[in-house]
Short mmCIF file of C-alpha atoms in Angstrom, two decimals:
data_model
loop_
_atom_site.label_atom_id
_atom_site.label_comp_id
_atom_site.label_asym_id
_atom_site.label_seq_id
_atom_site.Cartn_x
_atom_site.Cartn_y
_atom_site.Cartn_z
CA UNK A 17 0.00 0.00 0.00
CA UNK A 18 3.08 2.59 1.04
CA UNK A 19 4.63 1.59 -2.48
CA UNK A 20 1.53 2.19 -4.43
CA UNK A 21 0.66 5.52 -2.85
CA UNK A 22 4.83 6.49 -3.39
CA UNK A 23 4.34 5.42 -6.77
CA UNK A 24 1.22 7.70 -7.68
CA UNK A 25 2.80 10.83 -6.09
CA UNK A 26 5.49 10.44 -8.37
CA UNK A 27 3.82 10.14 -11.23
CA UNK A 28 2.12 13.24 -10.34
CA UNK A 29 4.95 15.15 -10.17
CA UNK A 30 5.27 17.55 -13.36
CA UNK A 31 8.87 17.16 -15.21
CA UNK A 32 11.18 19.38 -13.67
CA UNK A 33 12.89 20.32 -16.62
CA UNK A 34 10.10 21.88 -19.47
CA UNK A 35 8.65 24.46 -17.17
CA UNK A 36 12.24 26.55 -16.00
CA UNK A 37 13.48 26.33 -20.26
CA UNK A 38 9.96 28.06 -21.41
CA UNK A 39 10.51 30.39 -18.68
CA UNK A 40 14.21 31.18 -19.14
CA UNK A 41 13.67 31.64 -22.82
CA UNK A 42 10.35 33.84 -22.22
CA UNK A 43 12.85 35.76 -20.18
CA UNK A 44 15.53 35.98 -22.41
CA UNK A 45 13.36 37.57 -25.20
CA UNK A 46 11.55 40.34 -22.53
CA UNK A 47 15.23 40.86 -21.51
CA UNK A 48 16.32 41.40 -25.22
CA UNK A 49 13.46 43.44 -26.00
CA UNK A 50 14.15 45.68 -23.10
CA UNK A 51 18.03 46.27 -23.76
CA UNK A 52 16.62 47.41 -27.16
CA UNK A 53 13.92 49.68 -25.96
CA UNK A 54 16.39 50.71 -23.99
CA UNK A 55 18.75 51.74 -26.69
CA UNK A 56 16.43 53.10 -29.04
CA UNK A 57 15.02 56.06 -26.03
CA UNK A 58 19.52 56.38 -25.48
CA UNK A 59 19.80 56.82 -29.16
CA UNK A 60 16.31 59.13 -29.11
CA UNK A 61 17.99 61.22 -26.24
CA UNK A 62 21.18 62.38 -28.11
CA UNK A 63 19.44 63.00 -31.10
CA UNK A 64 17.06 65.33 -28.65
CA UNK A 65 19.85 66.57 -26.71
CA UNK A 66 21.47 67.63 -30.34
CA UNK A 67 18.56 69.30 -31.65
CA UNK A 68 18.29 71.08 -28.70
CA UNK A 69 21.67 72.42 -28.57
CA UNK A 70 21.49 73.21 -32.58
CA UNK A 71 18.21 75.55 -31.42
CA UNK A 72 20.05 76.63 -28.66
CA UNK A 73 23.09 77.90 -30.97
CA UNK A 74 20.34 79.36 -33.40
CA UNK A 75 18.15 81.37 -31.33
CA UNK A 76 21.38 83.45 -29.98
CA UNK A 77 21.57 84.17 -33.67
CA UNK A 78 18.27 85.06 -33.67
CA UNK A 79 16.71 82.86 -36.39
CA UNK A 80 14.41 81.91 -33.86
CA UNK A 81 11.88 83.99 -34.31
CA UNK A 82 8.60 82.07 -33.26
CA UNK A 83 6.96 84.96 -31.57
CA UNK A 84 6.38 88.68 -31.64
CA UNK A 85 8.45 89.24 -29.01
CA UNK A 86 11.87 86.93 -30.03
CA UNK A 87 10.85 88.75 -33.68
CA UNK A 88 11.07 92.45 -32.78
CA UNK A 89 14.13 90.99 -30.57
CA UNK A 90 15.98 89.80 -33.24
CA UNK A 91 16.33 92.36 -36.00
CA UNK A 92 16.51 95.02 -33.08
CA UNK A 93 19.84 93.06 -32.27
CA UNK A 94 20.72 92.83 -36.09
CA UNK A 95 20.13 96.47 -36.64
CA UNK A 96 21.94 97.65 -33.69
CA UNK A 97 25.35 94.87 -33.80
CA UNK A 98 25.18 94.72 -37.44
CA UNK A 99 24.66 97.88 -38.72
CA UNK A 100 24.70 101.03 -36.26
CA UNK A 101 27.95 99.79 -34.26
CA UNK A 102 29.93 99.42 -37.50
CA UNK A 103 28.77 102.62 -39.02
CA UNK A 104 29.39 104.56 -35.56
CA UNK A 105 32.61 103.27 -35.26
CA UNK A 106 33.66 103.75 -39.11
CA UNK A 107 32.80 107.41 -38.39
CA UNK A 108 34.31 107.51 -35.06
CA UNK A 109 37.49 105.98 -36.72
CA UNK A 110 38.01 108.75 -39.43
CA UNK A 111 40.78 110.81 -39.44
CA UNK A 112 43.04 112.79 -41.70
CA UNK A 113 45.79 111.31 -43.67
CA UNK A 114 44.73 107.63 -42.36
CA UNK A 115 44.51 106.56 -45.77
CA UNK A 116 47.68 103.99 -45.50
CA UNK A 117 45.87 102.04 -43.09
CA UNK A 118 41.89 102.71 -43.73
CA UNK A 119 40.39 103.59 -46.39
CA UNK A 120 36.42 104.83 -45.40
CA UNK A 121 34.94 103.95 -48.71
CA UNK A 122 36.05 100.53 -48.67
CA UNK A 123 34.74 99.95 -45.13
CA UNK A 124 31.76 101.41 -45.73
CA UNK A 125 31.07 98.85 -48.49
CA UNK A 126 32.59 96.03 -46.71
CA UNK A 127 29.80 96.76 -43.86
CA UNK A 128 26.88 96.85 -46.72
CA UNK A 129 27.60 93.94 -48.28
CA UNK A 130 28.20 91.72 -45.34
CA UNK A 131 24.54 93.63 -44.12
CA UNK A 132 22.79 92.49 -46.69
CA UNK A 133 24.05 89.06 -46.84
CA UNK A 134 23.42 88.11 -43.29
CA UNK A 135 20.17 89.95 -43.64
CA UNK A 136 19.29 87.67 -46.28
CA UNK A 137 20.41 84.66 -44.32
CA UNK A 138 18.33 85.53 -40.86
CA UNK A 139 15.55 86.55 -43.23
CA UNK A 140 15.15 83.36 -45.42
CA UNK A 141 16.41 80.81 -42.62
CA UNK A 142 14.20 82.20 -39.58
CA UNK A 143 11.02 82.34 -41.89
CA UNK A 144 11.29 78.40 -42.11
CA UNK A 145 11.90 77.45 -38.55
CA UNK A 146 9.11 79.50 -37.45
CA UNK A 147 6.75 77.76 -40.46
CA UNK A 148 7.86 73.96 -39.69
CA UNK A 149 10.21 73.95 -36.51
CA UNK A 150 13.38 72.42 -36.34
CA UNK A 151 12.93 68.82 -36.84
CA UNK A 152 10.27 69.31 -39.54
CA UNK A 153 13.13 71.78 -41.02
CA UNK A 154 15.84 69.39 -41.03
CA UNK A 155 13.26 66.10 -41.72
CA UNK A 156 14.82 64.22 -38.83
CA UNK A 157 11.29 63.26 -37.38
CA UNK A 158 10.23 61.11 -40.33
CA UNK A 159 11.71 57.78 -39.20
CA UNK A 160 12.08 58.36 -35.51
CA UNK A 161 11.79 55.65 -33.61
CA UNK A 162 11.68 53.06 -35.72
CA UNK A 163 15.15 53.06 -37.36
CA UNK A 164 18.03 53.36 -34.69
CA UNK A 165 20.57 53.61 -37.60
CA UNK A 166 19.62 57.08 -38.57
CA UNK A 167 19.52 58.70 -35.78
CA UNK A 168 23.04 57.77 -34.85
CA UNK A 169 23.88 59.27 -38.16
CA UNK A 170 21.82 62.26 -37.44
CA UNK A 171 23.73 63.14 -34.57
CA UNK A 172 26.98 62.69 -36.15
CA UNK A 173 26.30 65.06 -39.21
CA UNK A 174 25.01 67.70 -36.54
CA UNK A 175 28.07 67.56 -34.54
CA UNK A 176 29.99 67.79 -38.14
CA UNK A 177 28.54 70.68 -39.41
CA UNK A 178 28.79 72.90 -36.10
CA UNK A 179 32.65 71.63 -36.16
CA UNK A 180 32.48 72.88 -39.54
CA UNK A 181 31.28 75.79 -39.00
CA UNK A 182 34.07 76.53 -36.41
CA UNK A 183 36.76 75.08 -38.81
CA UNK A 184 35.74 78.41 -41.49
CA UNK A 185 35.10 80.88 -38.82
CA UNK A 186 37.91 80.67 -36.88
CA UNK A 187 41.07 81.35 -39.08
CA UNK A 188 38.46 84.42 -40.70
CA UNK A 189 38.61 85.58 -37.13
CA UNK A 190 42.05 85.66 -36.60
CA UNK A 191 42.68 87.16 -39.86
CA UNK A 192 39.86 89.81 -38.95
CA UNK A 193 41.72 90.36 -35.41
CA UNK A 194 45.35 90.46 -36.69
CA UNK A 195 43.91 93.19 -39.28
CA UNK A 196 42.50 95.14 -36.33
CA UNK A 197 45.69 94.78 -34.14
CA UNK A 198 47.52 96.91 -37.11
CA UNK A 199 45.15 99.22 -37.67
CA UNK A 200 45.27 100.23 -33.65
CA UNK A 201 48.94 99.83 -33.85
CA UNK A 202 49.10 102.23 -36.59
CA UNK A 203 46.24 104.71 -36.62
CA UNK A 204 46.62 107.75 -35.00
CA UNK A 205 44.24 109.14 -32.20
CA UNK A 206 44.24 111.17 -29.54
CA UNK A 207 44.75 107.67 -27.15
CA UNK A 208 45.28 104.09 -28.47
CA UNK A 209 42.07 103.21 -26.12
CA UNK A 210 40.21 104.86 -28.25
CA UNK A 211 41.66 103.08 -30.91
CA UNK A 212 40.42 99.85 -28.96
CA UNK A 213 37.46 100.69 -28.17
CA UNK A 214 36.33 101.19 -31.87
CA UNK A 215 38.16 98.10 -32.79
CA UNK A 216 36.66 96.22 -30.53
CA UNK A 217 33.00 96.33 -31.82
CA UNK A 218 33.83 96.59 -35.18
CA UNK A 219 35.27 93.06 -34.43
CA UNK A 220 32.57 92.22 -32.48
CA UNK A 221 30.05 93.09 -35.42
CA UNK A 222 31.89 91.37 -38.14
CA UNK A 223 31.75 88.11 -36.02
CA UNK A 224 28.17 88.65 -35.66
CA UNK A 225 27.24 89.03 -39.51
CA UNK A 226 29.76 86.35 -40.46
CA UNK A 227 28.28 83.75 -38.04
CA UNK A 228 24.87 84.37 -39.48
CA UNK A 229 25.47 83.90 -43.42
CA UNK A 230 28.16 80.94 -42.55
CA UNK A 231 25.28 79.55 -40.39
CA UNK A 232 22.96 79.68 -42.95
CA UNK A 233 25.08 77.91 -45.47
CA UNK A 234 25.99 75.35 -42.66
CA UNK A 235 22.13 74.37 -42.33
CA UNK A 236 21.75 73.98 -45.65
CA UNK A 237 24.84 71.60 -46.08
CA UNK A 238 23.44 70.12 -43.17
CA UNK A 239 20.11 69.89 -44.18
CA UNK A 240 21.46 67.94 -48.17
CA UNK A 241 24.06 65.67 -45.83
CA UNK A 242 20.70 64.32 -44.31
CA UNK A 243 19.13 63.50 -47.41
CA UNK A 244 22.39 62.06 -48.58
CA UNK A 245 21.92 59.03 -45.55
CA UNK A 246 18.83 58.39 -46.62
CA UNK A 247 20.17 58.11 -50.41
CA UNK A 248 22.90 55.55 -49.43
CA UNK A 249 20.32 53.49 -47.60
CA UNK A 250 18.07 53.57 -50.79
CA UNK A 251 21.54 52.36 -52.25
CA UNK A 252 21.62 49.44 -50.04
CA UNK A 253 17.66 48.96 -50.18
CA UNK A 254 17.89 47.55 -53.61
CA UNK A 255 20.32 44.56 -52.17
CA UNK A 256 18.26 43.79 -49.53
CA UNK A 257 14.55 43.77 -51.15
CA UNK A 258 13.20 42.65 -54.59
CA UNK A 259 9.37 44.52 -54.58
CA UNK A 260 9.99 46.99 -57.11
CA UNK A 261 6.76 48.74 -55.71
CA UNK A 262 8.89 49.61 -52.57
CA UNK A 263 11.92 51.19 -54.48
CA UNK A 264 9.46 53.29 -56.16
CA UNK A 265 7.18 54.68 -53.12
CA UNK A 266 10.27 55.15 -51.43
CA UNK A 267 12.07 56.96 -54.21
CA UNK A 268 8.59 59.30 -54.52
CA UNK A 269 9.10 59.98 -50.82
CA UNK A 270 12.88 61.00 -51.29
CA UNK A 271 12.14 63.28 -54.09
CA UNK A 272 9.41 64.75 -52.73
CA UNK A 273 11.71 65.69 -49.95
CA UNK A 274 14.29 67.12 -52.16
CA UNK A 275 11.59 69.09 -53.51
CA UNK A 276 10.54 70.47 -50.59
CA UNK A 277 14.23 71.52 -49.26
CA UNK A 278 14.25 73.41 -53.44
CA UNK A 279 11.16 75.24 -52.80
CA UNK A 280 12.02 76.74 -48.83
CA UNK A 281 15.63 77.47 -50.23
CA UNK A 282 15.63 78.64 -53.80
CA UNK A 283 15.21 82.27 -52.51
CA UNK A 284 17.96 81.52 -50.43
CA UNK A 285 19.87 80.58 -53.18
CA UNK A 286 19.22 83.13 -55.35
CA UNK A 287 19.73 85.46 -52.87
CA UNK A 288 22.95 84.72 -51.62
CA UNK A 289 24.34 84.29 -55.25
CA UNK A 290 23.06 87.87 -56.13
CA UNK A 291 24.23 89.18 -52.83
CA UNK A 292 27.68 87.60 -53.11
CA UNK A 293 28.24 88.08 -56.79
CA UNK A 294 27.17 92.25 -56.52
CA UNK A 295 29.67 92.59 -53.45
CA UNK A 296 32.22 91.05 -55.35
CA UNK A 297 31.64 93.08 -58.46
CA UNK A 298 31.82 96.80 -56.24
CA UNK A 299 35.17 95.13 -54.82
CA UNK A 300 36.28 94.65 -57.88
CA UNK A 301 35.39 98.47 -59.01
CA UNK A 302 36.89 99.58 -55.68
CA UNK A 303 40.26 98.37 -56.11
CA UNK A 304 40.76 98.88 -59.62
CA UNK A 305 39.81 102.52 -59.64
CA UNK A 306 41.49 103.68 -56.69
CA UNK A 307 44.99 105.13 -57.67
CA UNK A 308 46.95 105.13 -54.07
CA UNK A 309 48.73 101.84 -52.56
CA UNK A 310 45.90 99.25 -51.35
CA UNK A 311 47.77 97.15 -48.68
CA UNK A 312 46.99 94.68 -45.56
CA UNK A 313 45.90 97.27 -43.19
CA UNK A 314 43.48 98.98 -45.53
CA UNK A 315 42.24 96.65 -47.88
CA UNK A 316 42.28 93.70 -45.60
CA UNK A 317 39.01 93.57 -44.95
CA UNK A 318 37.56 92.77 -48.43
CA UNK A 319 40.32 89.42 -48.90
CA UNK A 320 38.53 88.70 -45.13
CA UNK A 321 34.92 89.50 -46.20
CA UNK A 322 35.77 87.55 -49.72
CA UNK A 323 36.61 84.31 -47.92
CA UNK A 324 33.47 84.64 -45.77
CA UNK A 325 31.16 85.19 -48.74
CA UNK A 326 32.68 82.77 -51.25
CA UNK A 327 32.53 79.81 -48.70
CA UNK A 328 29.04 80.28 -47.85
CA UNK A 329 28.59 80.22 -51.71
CA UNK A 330 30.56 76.73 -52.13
CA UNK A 331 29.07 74.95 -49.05
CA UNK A 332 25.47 75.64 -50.52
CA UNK A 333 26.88 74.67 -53.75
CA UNK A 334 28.95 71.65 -52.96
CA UNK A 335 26.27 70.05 -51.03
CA UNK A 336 23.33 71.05 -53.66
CA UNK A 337 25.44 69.32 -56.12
CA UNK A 338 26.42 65.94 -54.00
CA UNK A 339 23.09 65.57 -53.50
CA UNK A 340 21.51 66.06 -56.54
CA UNK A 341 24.61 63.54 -58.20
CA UNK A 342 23.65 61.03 -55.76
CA UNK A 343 19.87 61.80 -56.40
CA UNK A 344 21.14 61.52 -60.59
CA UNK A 345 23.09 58.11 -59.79
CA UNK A 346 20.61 56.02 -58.51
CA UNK A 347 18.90 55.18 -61.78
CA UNK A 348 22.55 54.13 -63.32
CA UNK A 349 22.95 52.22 -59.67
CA UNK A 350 18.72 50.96 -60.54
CA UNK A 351 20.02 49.66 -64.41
CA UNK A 352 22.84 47.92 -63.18
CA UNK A 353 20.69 45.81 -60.39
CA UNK A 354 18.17 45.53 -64.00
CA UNK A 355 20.63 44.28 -66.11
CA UNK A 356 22.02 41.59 -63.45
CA UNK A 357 18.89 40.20 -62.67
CA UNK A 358 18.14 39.75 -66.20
CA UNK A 359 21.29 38.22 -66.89
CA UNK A 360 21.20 35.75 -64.42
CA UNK A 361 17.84 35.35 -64.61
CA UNK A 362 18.21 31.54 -66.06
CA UNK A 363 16.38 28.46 -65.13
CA UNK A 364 17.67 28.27 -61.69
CA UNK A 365 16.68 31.92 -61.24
CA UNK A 366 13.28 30.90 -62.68
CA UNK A 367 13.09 27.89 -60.03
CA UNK A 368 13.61 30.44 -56.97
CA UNK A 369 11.18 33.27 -58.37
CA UNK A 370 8.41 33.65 -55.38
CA UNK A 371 4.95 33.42 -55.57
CA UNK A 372 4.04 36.86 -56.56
CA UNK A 373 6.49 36.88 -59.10
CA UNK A 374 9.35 39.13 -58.47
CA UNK A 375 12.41 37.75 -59.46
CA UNK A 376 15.22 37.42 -57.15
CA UNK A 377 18.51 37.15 -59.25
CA UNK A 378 21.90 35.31 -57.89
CA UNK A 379 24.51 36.65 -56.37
CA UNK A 380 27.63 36.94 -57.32
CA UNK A 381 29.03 34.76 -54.63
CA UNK A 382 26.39 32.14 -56.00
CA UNK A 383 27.50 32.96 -59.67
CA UNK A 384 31.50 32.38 -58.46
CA UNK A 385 30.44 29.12 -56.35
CA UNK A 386 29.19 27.09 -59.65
CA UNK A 387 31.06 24.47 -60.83
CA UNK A 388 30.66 21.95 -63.90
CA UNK A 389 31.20 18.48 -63.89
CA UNK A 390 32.83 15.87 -66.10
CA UNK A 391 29.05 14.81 -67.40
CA UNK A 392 27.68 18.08 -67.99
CA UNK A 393 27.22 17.16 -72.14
CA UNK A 394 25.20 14.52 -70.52
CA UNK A 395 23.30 16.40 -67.75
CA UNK A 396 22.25 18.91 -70.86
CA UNK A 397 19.72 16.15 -72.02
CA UNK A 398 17.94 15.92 -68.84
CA UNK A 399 17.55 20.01 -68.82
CA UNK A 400 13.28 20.47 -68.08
CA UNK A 401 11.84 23.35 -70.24
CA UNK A 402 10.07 25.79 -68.10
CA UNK A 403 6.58 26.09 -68.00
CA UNK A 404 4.15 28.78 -69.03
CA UNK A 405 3.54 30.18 -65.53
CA UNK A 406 7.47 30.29 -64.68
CA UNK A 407 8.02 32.28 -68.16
CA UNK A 408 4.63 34.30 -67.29
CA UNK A 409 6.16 34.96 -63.90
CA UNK A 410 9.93 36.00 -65.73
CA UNK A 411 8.33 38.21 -68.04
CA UNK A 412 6.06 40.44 -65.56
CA UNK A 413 9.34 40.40 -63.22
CA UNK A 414 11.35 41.68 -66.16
CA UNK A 415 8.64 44.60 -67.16
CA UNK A 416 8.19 45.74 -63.44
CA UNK A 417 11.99 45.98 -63.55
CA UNK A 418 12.02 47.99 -66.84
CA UNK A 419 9.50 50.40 -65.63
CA UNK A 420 11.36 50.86 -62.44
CA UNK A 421 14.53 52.12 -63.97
CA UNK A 422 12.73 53.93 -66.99
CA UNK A 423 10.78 55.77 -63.92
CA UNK A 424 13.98 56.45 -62.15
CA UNK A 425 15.77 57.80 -65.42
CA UNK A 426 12.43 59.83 -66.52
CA UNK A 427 12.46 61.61 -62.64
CA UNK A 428 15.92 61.67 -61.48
CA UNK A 429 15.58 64.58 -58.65
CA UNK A 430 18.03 67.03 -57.02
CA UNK A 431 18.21 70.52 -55.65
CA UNK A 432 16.42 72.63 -58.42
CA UNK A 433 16.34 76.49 -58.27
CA UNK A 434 13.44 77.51 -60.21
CA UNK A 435 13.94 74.36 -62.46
CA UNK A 436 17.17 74.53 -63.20
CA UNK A 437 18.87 71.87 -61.53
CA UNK A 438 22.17 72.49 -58.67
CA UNK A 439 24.67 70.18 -61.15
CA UNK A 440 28.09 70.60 -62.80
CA UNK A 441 26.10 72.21 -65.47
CA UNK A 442 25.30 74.76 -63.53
CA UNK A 443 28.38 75.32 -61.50
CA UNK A 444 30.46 75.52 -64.96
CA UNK A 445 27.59 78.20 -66.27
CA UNK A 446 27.98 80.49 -62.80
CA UNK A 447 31.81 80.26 -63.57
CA UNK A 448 31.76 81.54 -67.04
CA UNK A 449 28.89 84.51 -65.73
CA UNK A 450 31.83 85.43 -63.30
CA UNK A 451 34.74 85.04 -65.39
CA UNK A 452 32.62 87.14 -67.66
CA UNK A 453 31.69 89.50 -65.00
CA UNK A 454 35.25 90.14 -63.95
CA UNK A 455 36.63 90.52 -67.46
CA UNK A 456 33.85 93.20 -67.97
CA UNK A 457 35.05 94.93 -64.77
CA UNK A 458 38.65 94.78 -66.06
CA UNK A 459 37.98 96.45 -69.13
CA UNK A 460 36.19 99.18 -67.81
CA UNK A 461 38.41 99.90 -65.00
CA UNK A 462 42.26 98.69 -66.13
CA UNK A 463 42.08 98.92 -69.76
CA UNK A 464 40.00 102.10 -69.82
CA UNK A 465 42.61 103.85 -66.90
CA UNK A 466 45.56 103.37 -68.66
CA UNK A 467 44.32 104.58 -71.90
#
């Protein structure tokens, strides 16, 4: 009786071992799922703590101008540091037989030009940020939290373009410093504080209207070097997926994008170009007419203001043109992937086509693996034709295919102003309108002078 009733609890008792493994790996997955949650709200906070900092950095600017109040604020600041202190101190600064070292015309210009340009550059890029905010500005907020990947890369490209920023500014400020050191070293006054304290804010003021117009250019490189991640990953989205449906709705969605960053910029564009190219044209008038000796001290400031205003010019245009290259290269990068699958597509390809029909074509590891054997003459007479719905299947795979790339080749996107398209084309047409513009200024000035 004591054995049967020993025998019956035992086979009561549940196996000891199936119970703790479903557990363990229930746990394991909550636990993986956490550490991943937990990265993606890490990876979510730098990104925020980023942004933050970039809005930070722009509202001392003053291109944040979401209310009344930070508006009046901001071109009160502009009009007083940008414009009044200069022109007080230019006339404050003026003196007899100073000449050699300062020339009042020249400054005078120097300070309108470098005005105007920053004015256009608070103008154009605070407009924006109040209309769609900073994320929607940049387009950071489209994939957020769902792809971790990006927003890594997000927060690299920020930290790049404010080092970038730094990396132009700072040698312009030395040179802009240095310049001011000689002219207090050299101009004459009734005390060389007063010679300070005009250099001072002049200095001051340039640093203020160069940081704005190099800012502006920085958010727009910043703003194509964005687009340019998502590019590569369309790259890499053609190795990864064969639904040509998704390689065009994503495609749409990138050029839509780029169309969006054409329209809020092309007055930028324009702008700056106009802006940059008329400062550069009175420069060139300046110098050539005036007949005494131009030297460090008092034509310093236009080589300074030159370098400012021409690398604004080739940020916007370097990154207008990678972009809209890399926007251009995709459908070579699309006929390529076309012109592999259909050459490969043979009747092993046709055996691993999937059930909707898409065609997957081998890789070129598989291609490299294949090897022939001794009775391959004899293996050719057991080859199967394929049937209708496997050439049914190639042919619809083949036309999706050719529609894809004649889509991509028909609509190949990039930075447009006003239609015309931010390429080498364009770049090599600016460069004859200047070389043009400079010979024209030449003539009229040089030529017509020494005749």
């Amino acid at each position: 009786m004591g054995d049967n009733t020993q025998l019956r609890s035992d086979e009561e008792q549940p196996p000891p071992m199936q119970i703790p493994l479903l557990s363990s790996n229930l746990q394991n997955d909550a636990v993986g799922g956490l550490h991943q949650r937990q990265q993606e709200i890490r990876t979510s906070n730098r990104l925020d703590d980023s942004l933050e900092y970039l809005e930070r950095f722009l509202t001392c600017l003053g291109f944040n101008q979401s209310s009344l109040l930070s508006f009046s604020l901001s071109w009160a600041a502009f009009t007083v540091v940008g414009v009044l202190v200069p022109v007080l101190a230019l006339e404050l600064s003026d003196c007899d037989g100073c000449e050699m070292y300062q020339i009042k015309n020249f400054e005078v210009g120097i300070v309108a030009s470098q005005a105007c340009l920053a004015a256009v550059s608070l103008f154009c890029i605070s407009f924006n940020l109040r209309k769609y905010g900073i994320r929607r500005f940049l387009f950071v907020d489209r994939y957020g939290g769902q792809m971790v990947r990006f927003t890594d890369l997000y927060v690299k490209q920020i930290a790049a373009s404010m080092r970038l920023l730094i990396w132009w500014l700072l040698p312009c400020f030395i040179l802009k410093t240095v310049r001011e050191v000689i002219r207090i070293l050299y101009v004459q006054h009734d005390s060389r504080w007063i010679s300070v304290a005009i250099s001072v804010p002049l200095t001051l003021s340039w640093t203020y209207v160069s940081t704005i117009s190099l800012s502006a250019s920085i958010l727009f490189h910043l703003l194509c070097n964005l687009q340019f991640i998502h590019f590569d990953d369309y790259a890499k989205l053609l190795e990864r997926e064969s639904d040509v449906m998704v390689f065009i709705e994503e495609h749409i969605r990138l050029r839509y994008h780029l169309s969006k960053i054409s329209h809020r910029f092309r007055i930028f564009l324009l702008l700056q170009f106009l802006v940059v190219t008329v400062s550069q044209v009175v420069t060139l008038f300046q110098t050539t007419v005036y007949s005494g000796m131009i030297n460090l001290s008092n034509g310093g400031d236009f080589a300074i203001s030159a370098i400012v205003q021409v690398v604004g010019i080739i940020l916007c245009l370097h990154a207008a043109t990678r972009i809209s290259h890399r926007a251009q290269g995709i459908a070579s990068f699309a006929c390529r992937w076309h012109a592999l699958a259909t050459c490969t597509s043979t009747d092993a390809c046709l055996r691993h086509s999937n059930s909707l029909g898409s065609m997957e074509p081998l890789s070129q590891s598989n291609l490299l693996d294949i090897t022939f054997s001794e009775s391959d003459l004899d293996s050719m007479d057991y080859i199967t034709m394929p049937t209708t719905t496997q050439l049914a299947s190639y042919m619809s795979s083949y036309h999706r295919r050719q529609a894809f790339v004649m889509y991509l080749q028909a609509n190949p996107g990039g930075i447009t102003i006003f239609g015309w398209t931010v390429d080498r084309g364009l770049i090599n047409t600016i460069f004859f309108l200047e070389l043009t513009l400079v010979t024209f200024v030449l003539g009229q000035t040089v030529v017509f002078n020494s005749a």
